[in-house]
CSV table of C-alpha atoms and ligand atoms in Angstrom, one decimal:
chain,number,residue,atom,x,y,z
A,169,UNK,CA,27.9,87.3,3.6
A,170,UNK,CA,24.2,86.8,4.6
A,171,UNK,CA,22.5,83.9,6.3
A,172,UNK,CA,18.8,83.0,6.0
A,173,UNK,CA,16.6,80.2,7.3
A,174,UNK,CA,13.8,78.7,5.2
A,175,UNK,CA,11.0,77.0,7.1
A,176,UNK,CA,8.4,74.8,5.5
A,177,UNK,CA,5.6,73.7,7.9
A,178,UNK,CA,4.2,70.7,6.0
A,179,UNK,CA,1.3,68.5,7.0
A,180,UNK,CA,3.5,65.6,7.9
A,181,UNK,CA,6.8,67.1,8.5
A,182,UNK,CA,8.5,70.5,9.3
A,183,UNK,CA,11.6,71.2,7.3
A,184,UNK,CA,14.3,73.8,8.2
A,185,UNK,CA,17.3,74.8,6.1
A,186,UNK,CA,19.9,77.5,6.7
A,187,UNK,CA,21.9,78.8,3.7
A,188,UNK,CA,24.8,81.2,3.7
A,189,UNK,CA,25.1,83.4,0.6
A,190,UNK,CA,28.4,84.8,-0.5
A,191,UNK,CA,28.1,86.5,-3.9
A,192,UNK,CA,26.9,83.7,-6.2
A,193,UNK,CA,27.8,80.9,-3.9
A,194,UNK,CA,25.1,79.4,-1.7
A,195,UNK,CA,26.4,77.2,1.1
A,196,UNK,CA,24.4,74.8,3.3
A,197,UNK,CA,24.9,75.7,6.9
A,198,UNK,CA,22.4,73.3,8.5
A,199,UNK,CA,19.2,71.4,7.7
A,200,UNK,CA,16.8,69.5,9.9
A,201,UNK,CA,13.4,67.8,9.6
A,202,UNK,CA,10.8,66.8,12.3
A,203,UNK,CA,7.3,65.3,12.4
A,204,UNK,CA,4.5,67.9,12.4
A,205,UNK,CA,2.1,67.7,15.3
A,206,UNK,CA,-1.2,66.1,14.1
A,207,UNK,CA,-3.3,69.2,13.6
A,208,UNK,CA,-0.6,71.7,12.9
A,209,UNK,CA,-1.6,74.8,11.1
A,210,UNK,CA,-5.1,73.7,10.3
A,211,UNK,CA,-6.2,74.0,13.9
A,212,UNK,CA,-7.4,77.3,15.5
A,213,UNK,CA,-7.1,75.8,19.0
A,214,UNK,CA,-4.4,77.4,21.3
A,215,UNK,CA,-3.4,73.9,22.4
A,216,UNK,CA,-2.6,72.8,18.8
A,217,UNK,CA,-0.7,76.0,18.1
A,218,UNK,CA,1.3,75.6,21.2
A,219,UNK,CA,2.2,72.0,20.0
A,220,UNK,CA,3.4,73.5,16.7
A,221,UNK,CA,5.5,76.2,18.5
A,222,UNK,CA,7.2,73.4,20.6
A,223,UNK,CA,7.9,71.4,17.5
A,224,UNK,CA,9.5,74.4,15.8
A,225,UNK,CA,11.5,75.2,18.8
A,226,UNK,CA,12.8,71.7,19.0
A,227,UNK,CA,13.8,71.5,15.3
A,228,UNK,CA,15.5,74.9,15.7
A,229,UNK,CA,17.5,73.8,18.7
A,230,UNK,CA,18.5,70.5,17.1
A,231,UNK,CA,19.6,72.1,14.0
A,232,UNK,CA,22.2,74.4,15.6
A,233,UNK,CA,21.2,77.4,13.5
A,234,UNK,CA,23.4,80.5,13.4
A,235,UNK,CA,20.7,83.1,12.4
A,236,UNK,CA,17.1,83.6,13.5
A,237,UNK,CA,16.0,85.4,10.4
A,238,UNK,CA,13.5,83.2,8.5
A,239,UNK,CA,11.6,83.1,5.3
A,240,UNK,CA,8.4,81.1,5.9
A,241,UNK,CA,6.5,79.1,3.3
A,242,UNK,CA,2.8,79.4,2.8
A,243,UNK,CA,0.9,76.4,1.4
A,244,UNK,CA,-0.3,77.1,-2.1
A,245,UNK,CA,-3.7,75.8,-1.2
A,246,UNK,CA,-4.1,78.7,1.3
A,247,UNK,CA,-3.3,81.5,-1.1
A,248,UNK,CA,-4.9,82.8,-4.3
A,249,UNK,CA,-2.5,83.5,-7.1
A,250,UNK,CA,-2.8,84.0,-10.8
A,251,UNK,CA,-1.1,85.6,-13.7
A,252,UNK,CA,-3.0,88.6,-15.1
A,253,UNK,CA,-2.5,90.6,-18.2
A,254,UNK,CA,-2.2,94.3,-17.7
A,255,UNK,CA,-1.5,97.2,-20.1
A,256,UNK,CA,1.9,98.9,-20.0
A,257,UNK,CA,1.8,100.9,-16.7
A,258,UNK,CA,4.4,102.7,-14.7
A,259,UNK,CA,5.2,101.2,-11.2
A,260,UNK,CA,3.0,103.8,-9.6
A,261,UNK,CA,0.1,103.3,-11.9
A,262,UNK,CA,0.3,99.5,-11.5
A,263,UNK,CA,0.3,99.8,-7.7
A,264,UNK,CA,-3.2,101.4,-7.8
A,265,UNK,CA,-4.6,99.6,-10.8
A,266,UNK,CA,-3.8,96.2,-9.3
A,267,UNK,CA,-6.3,96.6,-6.5
A,268,UNK,CA,-9.1,97.1,-9.0
A,269,UNK,CA,-7.9,94.1,-10.9
A,270,UNK,CA,-7.6,92.0,-7.8
A,271,UNK,CA,-11.3,92.5,-7.0
A,272,UNK,CA,-12.2,90.5,-10.0
A,273,UNK,CA,-10.0,87.6,-9.3
A,274,UNK,CA,-9.7,87.2,-5.5
A,275,UNK,CA,-12.7,85.4,-4.0
A,276,UNK,CA,-12.3,87.1,-0.6
A,277,UNK,CA,-13.1,90.7,0.4
A,278,UNK,CA,-9.9,92.8,-0.2
A,279,UNK,CA,-9.8,94.3,3.3
A,280,UNK,CA,-9.3,90.7,4.5
A,281,UNK,CA,-6.3,89.9,2.3
A,282,UNK,CA,-2.7,90.9,2.0
A,283,UNK,CA,-2.0,91.6,-1.7
A,284,UNK,CA,1.3,91.2,-3.4
A,285,UNK,CA,2.4,91.2,-7.1
A,286,UNK,CA,5.4,90.9,-9.3
A,287,UNK,CA,5.8,91.9,-12.9
A,288,UNK,CA,6.8,88.8,-14.8
A,289,UNK,CA,7.1,90.0,-18.4
A,290,UNK,CA,7.3,93.7,-19.1
A,291,UNK,CA,6.3,93.3,-22.7
A,292,UNK,CA,4.6,90.1,-24.0
A,293,UNK,CA,6.0,91.0,-27.5
A,294,UNK,CA,4.8,89.8,-30.9
A,295,UNK,CA,1.0,90.4,-30.8
A,296,UNK,CA,0.6,92.3,-27.6
A,297,UNK,CA,2.5,95.0,-25.7
A,298,UNK,CA,0.7,94.1,-22.5
A,299,UNK,CA,2.6,92.8,-19.5
A,300,UNK,CA,2.1,89.7,-17.3
A,301,UNK,CA,1.7,90.3,-13.6
A,302,UNK,CA,1.8,87.6,-11.0
A,303,UNK,CA,-0.9,88.5,-8.3
A,304,UNK,CA,-0.9,86.8,-4.9
A,305,UNK,CA,-3.4,87.3,-2.1
A,306,UNK,CA,-3.1,85.6,1.3
A,307,UNK,CA,-5.8,85.9,4.1
A,308,UNK,CA,-4.7,88.4,6.8
A,309,UNK,CA,-5.8,86.0,9.5
A,310,UNK,CA,-3.6,83.2,8.2
A,311,UNK,CA,-0.6,85.5,7.9
A,312,UNK,CA,-1.1,86.7,11.4
A,313,UNK,CA,-1.3,83.1,12.7
A,314,UNK,CA,2.1,82.3,11.0
A,315,UNK,CA,3.6,85.5,12.5
A,316,UNK,CA,2.4,84.6,15.9
A,317,UNK,CA,3.7,81.1,15.8
A,318,UNK,CA,7.1,82.1,14.4
A,319,UNK,CA,7.5,84.8,17.0
A,320,UNK,CA,6.6,82.4,19.8
A,321,UNK,CA,9.2,80.0,18.4
A,322,UNK,CA,11.9,82.7,18.9
A,323,UNK,CA,12.6,83.3,15.1
A,324,UNK,CA,12.3,86.6,13.2
A,325,UNK,CA,10.2,86.6,10.1
A,326,UNK,CA,11.7,88.5,7.1
A,327,UNK,CA,9.0,87.4,4.7
A,328,UNK,CA,6.3,84.8,4.0
A,329,UNK,CA,6.2,83.4,0.5
A,330,UNK,CA,3.9,81.1,-1.4
A,331,UNK,CA,5.2,77.6,-1.9
A,332,UNK,CA,5.4,77.9,-5.7
A,333,UNK,CA,7.6,80.9,-5.5
A,334,UNK,CA,10.0,79.1,-3.2
A,335,UNK,CA,10.1,75.8,-5.2
A,336,UNK,CA,10.7,77.7,-8.4
A,337,UNK,CA,13.7,79.5,-6.9
A,338,UNK,CA,15.3,76.2,-5.8
A,339,UNK,CA,14.9,74.3,-9.1
A,340,UNK,CA,14.5,76.7,-12.0
A,341,UNK,CA,16.9,77.8,-14.6
A,342,UNK,CA,16.3,81.3,-15.9
A,343,UNK,CA,18.4,81.0,-19.1
A,344,UNK,CA,16.6,81.7,-22.3
A,345,UNK,CA,17.2,78.1,-23.6
A,346,UNK,CA,15.6,76.6,-20.5
A,347,UNK,CA,12.5,74.5,-21.5
A,348,UNK,CA,9.1,75.6,-20.2
A,349,UNK,CA,8.5,73.2,-17.3
A,350,UNK,CA,5.5,72.1,-15.3
A,351,UNK,CA,6.6,71.5,-11.7
A,352,UNK,CA,4.3,69.2,-9.6
A,353,UNK,CA,5.2,69.1,-5.9
A,354,UNK,CA,3.4,66.1,-4.5
A,355,UNK,CA,3.4,66.3,-0.7
A,356,UNK,CA,1.3,64.5,1.9
A,357,UNK,CA,-2.1,66.3,1.7
A,358,UNK,CA,-1.6,68.7,-1.3
A,359,UNK,CA,-0.1,68.7,-4.7
A,360,UNK,CA,1.1,72.1,-5.9
A,361,UNK,CA,1.6,72.6,-9.6
A,362,UNK,CA,3.0,75.6,-11.5
A,363,UNK,CA,4.5,76.4,-14.8
A,364,UNK,CA,8.0,77.8,-14.8
A,365,UNK,CA,8.9,79.8,-17.8
A,366,UNK,CA,12.4,81.4,-18.2
A,367,UNK,CA,12.7,81.3,-14.4
A,368,UNK,CA,9.3,82.8,-13.6
A,369,UNK,CA,6.2,81.2,-12.1
A,370,UNK,CA,3.2,81.5,-14.4
A,371,UNK,CA,0.0,79.7,-13.5
A,372,UNK,CA,-0.3,77.8,-10.3
A,373,UNK,CA,-2.8,75.1,-9.4
A,374,UNK,CA,-3.2,73.2,-6.2
A,375,UNK,CA,-5.2,70.0,-5.6
A,376,UNK,CA,-5.9,68.0,-2.4
A,377,UNK,CA,-4.7,64.6,-3.8
A,378,UNK,CA,-1.2,63.6,-2.7
A,379,UNK,CA,0.7,60.9,-0.8
A,380,UNK,CA,-1.6,60.5,2.2
A,381,UNK,CA,-4.6,59.7,-0.1
A,382,UNK,CA,-2.6,56.9,-1.7
A,383,UNK,CA,-1.8,55.4,1.8
A,384,UNK,CA,-5.4,55.8,2.9
A,385,UNK,CA,-6.7,54.0,-0.2
A,386,UNK,CA,-4.2,51.1,0.3
A,387,UNK,CA,-5.1,50.9,4.0
A,388,UNK,CA,-8.9,50.6,3.3
A,389,UNK,CA,-8.6,48.4,0.2
A,390,UNK,CA,-6.1,45.9,1.5
A,391,UNK,CA,-7.4,46.0,5.1
A,392,UNK,CA,-4.1,47.0,6.7
A,393,UNK,CA,-3.3,49.8,9.1
A,394,UNK,CA,-2.0,53.2,8.0
A,395,UNK,CA,1.7,52.5,9.0
A,396,UNK,CA,1.7,49.3,7.0
A,397,UNK,CA,0.0,51.0,4.0
A,398,UNK,CA,2.7,53.7,4.1
A,399,UNK,CA,5.5,51.0,4.0
A,400,UNK,CA,3.7,49.0,1.2
A,401,UNK,CA,3.4,52.3,-0.8
A,402,UNK,CA,7.2,53.1,-0.4
A,403,UNK,CA,8.2,49.6,-1.2
A,404,UNK,CA,5.9,48.6,-4.1
A,405,UNK,CA,4.9,52.0,-5.4
A,406,UNK,CA,2.4,51.8,-8.1
A,407,UNK,CA,3.6,48.6,-9.8
A,408,UNK,CA,0.5,47.0,-11.3
A,409,UNK,CA,1.8,43.5,-10.8
A,410,UNK,CA,2.4,43.7,-7.1
A,411,UNK,CA,0.0,41.7,-4.8
A,412,UNK,CA,-1.8,40.3,-7.8
A,413,UNK,CA,-2.7,43.8,-9.0
A,414,UNK,CA,-4.3,44.9,-5.8
A,415,UNK,CA,-2.0,47.9,-5.3
A,416,UNK,CA,-2.5,49.1,-8.9
A,417,UNK,CA,-6.3,48.9,-8.7
A,418,UNK,CA,-6.3,50.7,-5.3
A,419,UNK,CA,-4.2,53.7,-6.1
A,420,UNK,CA,-5.1,53.8,-9.8
A,421,UNK,CA,-8.1,56.2,-9.6
A,422,UNK,CA,-6.1,58.7,-7.5
A,423,UNK,CA,-3.3,58.6,-10.0
A,424,UNK,CA,-5.7,59.1,-12.8
A,425,UNK,CA,-7.0,62.2,-11.0
A,426,UNK,CA,-3.5,63.5,-10.7
A,427,UNK,CA,-2.9,62.9,-14.4
A,428,UNK,CA,-6.1,64.6,-15.4
A,429,UNK,CA,-5.4,67.7,-13.1
A,430,UNK,CA,-1.9,68.0,-14.7
A,431,UNK,CA,-3.5,67.7,-18.1
A,432,UNK,CA,-6.0,70.5,-17.2
A,433,UNK,CA,-3.1,72.8,-16.1
A,434,UNK,CA,-1.3,72.1,-19.3
A,435,UNK,CA,-4.2,72.8,-21.5
A,436,UNK,CA,-5.0,76.0,-19.6
A,437,UNK,CA,-1.5,77.1,-20.1
A,438,UNK,CA,-1.6,76.3,-23.7
A,439,UNK,CA,-4.8,78.3,-24.2
A,440,UNK,CA,-3.4,81.4,-22.4
A,441,UNK,CA,0.0,81.2,-24.2
A,442,UNK,CA,-1.0,80.4,-27.7
A,443,UNK,CA,2.0,81.9,-29.4
A,444,UNK,CA,4.5,80.9,-26.7
A,445,UNK,CA,6.6,77.8,-26.4
A,446,UNK,CA,4.7,74.8,-25.0
A,447,UNK,CA,5.4,72.9,-21.8
A,448,UNK,CA,8.2,70.5,-22.6
A,449,UNK,CA,9.1,68.9,-19.3
A,450,UNK,CA,7.6,67.8,-16.0
A,451,UNK,CA,9.7,68.0,-12.8
A,452,UNK,CA,8.4,66.3,-9.7
A,453,UNK,CA,9.2,67.4,-6.2
A,454,UNK,CA,7.7,66.7,-2.7
A,455,UNK,CA,8.1,63.4,-0.7
A,456,UNK,CA,5.7,61.6,-3.0
A,457,UNK,CA,7.9,62.2,-6.1
A,458,UNK,CA,9.8,59.2,-4.8
A,459,UNK,CA,6.9,56.8,-5.3
A,460,UNK,CA,8.4,53.9,-7.1
A,461,UNK,CA,7.2,53.8,-10.7
A,462,UNK,CA,5.6,57.3,-10.7
A,463,UNK,CA,8.1,58.9,-13.1
A,464,UNK,CA,7.5,56.3,-15.8
A,465,UNK,CA,3.8,56.2,-15.2
A,466,UNK,CA,3.4,60.0,-15.7
A,467,UNK,CA,5.7,60.1,-18.7
A,468,UNK,CA,3.6,57.4,-20.4
A,469,UNK,CA,0.2,58.9,-19.4
A,470,UNK,CA,1.2,62.5,-20.3
A,471,UNK,CA,3.5,61.8,-23.2
A,472,UNK,CA,6.1,64.3,-22.0
A,473,UNK,CA,9.6,64.0,-20.5
A,474,UNK,CA,9.3,63.6,-16.7
A,475,UNK,CA,12.0,63.7,-14.1
A,476,UNK,CA,12.5,64.1,-10.4
A,477,UNK,CA,13.9,67.5,-9.5
A,478,UNK,CA,17.1,68.2,-7.6
A,479,UNK,CA,16.3,71.0,-5.1
A,480,UNK,CA,19.9,71.2,-3.9
A,481,UNK,CA,21.3,72.0,-7.4
A,482,UNK,CA,22.1,75.6,-6.5
A,483,UNK,CA,23.6,74.8,-3.1
A,484,UNK,CA,27.2,73.7,-2.2
A,485,UNK,CA,28.4,71.6,0.8
A,486,UNK,CA,25.4,69.4,0.6
A,487,UNK,CA,27.5,66.4,1.8
A,488,UNK,CA,26.3,67.5,5.3
A,489,UNK,CA,22.9,66.0,4.3
A,490,UNK,CA,24.3,62.5,4.2
A,491,UNK,CA,24.4,62.6,8.0
A,492,UNK,CA,20.7,63.1,8.1
A,493,UNK,CA,18.3,60.1,7.8
A,494,UNK,CA,16.0,62.0,5.4
A,495,UNK,CA,15.4,62.1,1.6
A,496,UNK,CA,17.1,65.3,0.3
A,497,UNK,CA,14.1,65.9,-1.9
A,498,UNK,CA,11.9,66.7,1.1
A,499,UNK,CA,13.6,70.0,1.6
A,500,UNK,CA,12.8,71.6,-1.7
A,501,UNK,CA,10.5,74.3,-0.4
A,502,UNK,CA,12.8,75.0,2.6
A,503,UNK,CA,15.8,75.4,0.3
A,504,UNK,CA,13.9,77.7,-2.0
A,505,UNK,CA,12.8,79.8,1.0
A,506,UNK,CA,16.4,80.0,2.3
A,507,UNK,CA,17.8,81.0,-1.1
A,508,UNK,CA,15.8,84.2,-1.2
A,509,UNK,CA,18.0,87.2,-1.8
A,510,UNK,CA,18.1,89.4,1.3
E,802,ATP,N1,9.9,56.8,-0.9
E,802,ATP,C1,8.7,57.3,-0.9
E,802,ATP,N2,7.7,56.7,-1.7
E,802,ATP,C2,6.5,57.2,-1.7
E,802,ATP,N3,6.1,58.2,-1.0
E,802,ATP,C3,6.8,58.7,-0.2
E,802,ATP,C4,8.2,58.4,-0.1
E,802,ATP,N4,8.9,59.1,0.9
E,802,ATP,C5,7.9,60.0,1.3
E,802,ATP,N5,6.7,59.7,0.8
E,802,ATP,C6,5.4,60.4,1.0
E,802,ATP,O1,5.6,61.8,0.9
E,802,ATP,C7,4.7,62.6,1.7
E,802,ATP,C8,5.4,63.5,2.5
E,802,ATP,O2,6.0,64.4,1.6
E,802,ATP,P1,6.3,65.9,2.1
E,802,ATP,O3,7.2,66.0,3.2
E,802,ATP,O4,6.7,66.6,0.9
E,802,ATP,O5,4.8,66.4,2.5
E,802,ATP,P2,4.4,67.6,3.5
E,802,ATP,O6,5.2,68.8,3.1
E,802,ATP,O7,4.5,67.2,4.9
E,802,ATP,O8,2.9,67.8,3.2
E,802,ATP,P3,2.1,68.9,2.4
E,802,ATP,O9,3.0,69.6,1.5
E,802,ATP,O10,1.0,68.2,1.7
E,802,ATP,O11,1.6,69.8,3.5
E,802,ATP,C9,4.0,61.4,2.6
E,802,ATP,O12,2.7,61.2,2.0
E,802,ATP,C10,4.9,60.2,2.3
E,802,ATP,O13,4.2,59.0,2.4
E,803,MG,MG1,4.9,70.2,1.6
């Protein structure tokens, strides 16, 4: 029996989940959500970091956790990750070869980053015996900031993982018959996309168009304040006919940008995986996945099956969530983080 916390420090909200693992069974122990302080992780000021520490301490104490061991999420926009093709190498050979490879792909000096990698496919098969390796680099300074904030909050970091890895763990099916899926997690400031193939992440892409941009556009175009814009957005969504078409024409360009970025990721994937199965499904996560009308809109624009993901599908005793006034989908990243095998 092992218990682990997953902590997702989002731009608008902080999410915390504790899961108990007992063999194959994952049981929800507790979950909680709180508003992020305005500047949060973006700020370098001691004052803002102290506010974040206080917010984490509060969410931790309100949640009545039973462990302090935590896996923390790292926003995809803050890390560099990509899938690279390497010849067949032993683990030892790969460990040294990967640094040379990384130099080509990572836009920061290597001494300034923490490098990690994972072999996805040992043998690509058919036309190539190369292997696919998932390479991730995170700026050392950013990781140090996380470590500092978490230590001051009274928790113990076991690992820090990129958002896509955590989301994938929560929603993906590793069976051979599982369709290749593009997951788009549409948060407040960022949308993180990745392709999940047989349970593995391949290709990640992050853009700075998400829920807050929609609210800002509504606020400016309709001359209403941000709070009201947020309410309009949640009530009317992207229905073209509402408010004599004003909502549709306000958020339309942003949604078109989202569509074209998803298309870009899809064609990039198709180009790199010519012989492999194409993307067959889109799964939406993040708070903005709930935007009324979005699923139908994306399915029509992209011509592909689109659905909202269930981040709790691998967890039992989720009835505890009904006592919380929050949408269960908001916890996707925190769930994936807490599901990491110890
Ligand atoms: N029912 C809803 N309809 C539309 N949008 C919603 C709904 N519920 C939440 N949102 C939007 O979801 C966003 C918050 O989602 P989430 O908590 O996933 O973001 P975050 O993790 O704080 O941000 P980020 O991941 O970008 O740092 C906000 O922009 C909010 O307006
Ligand atoms: Mg988020």
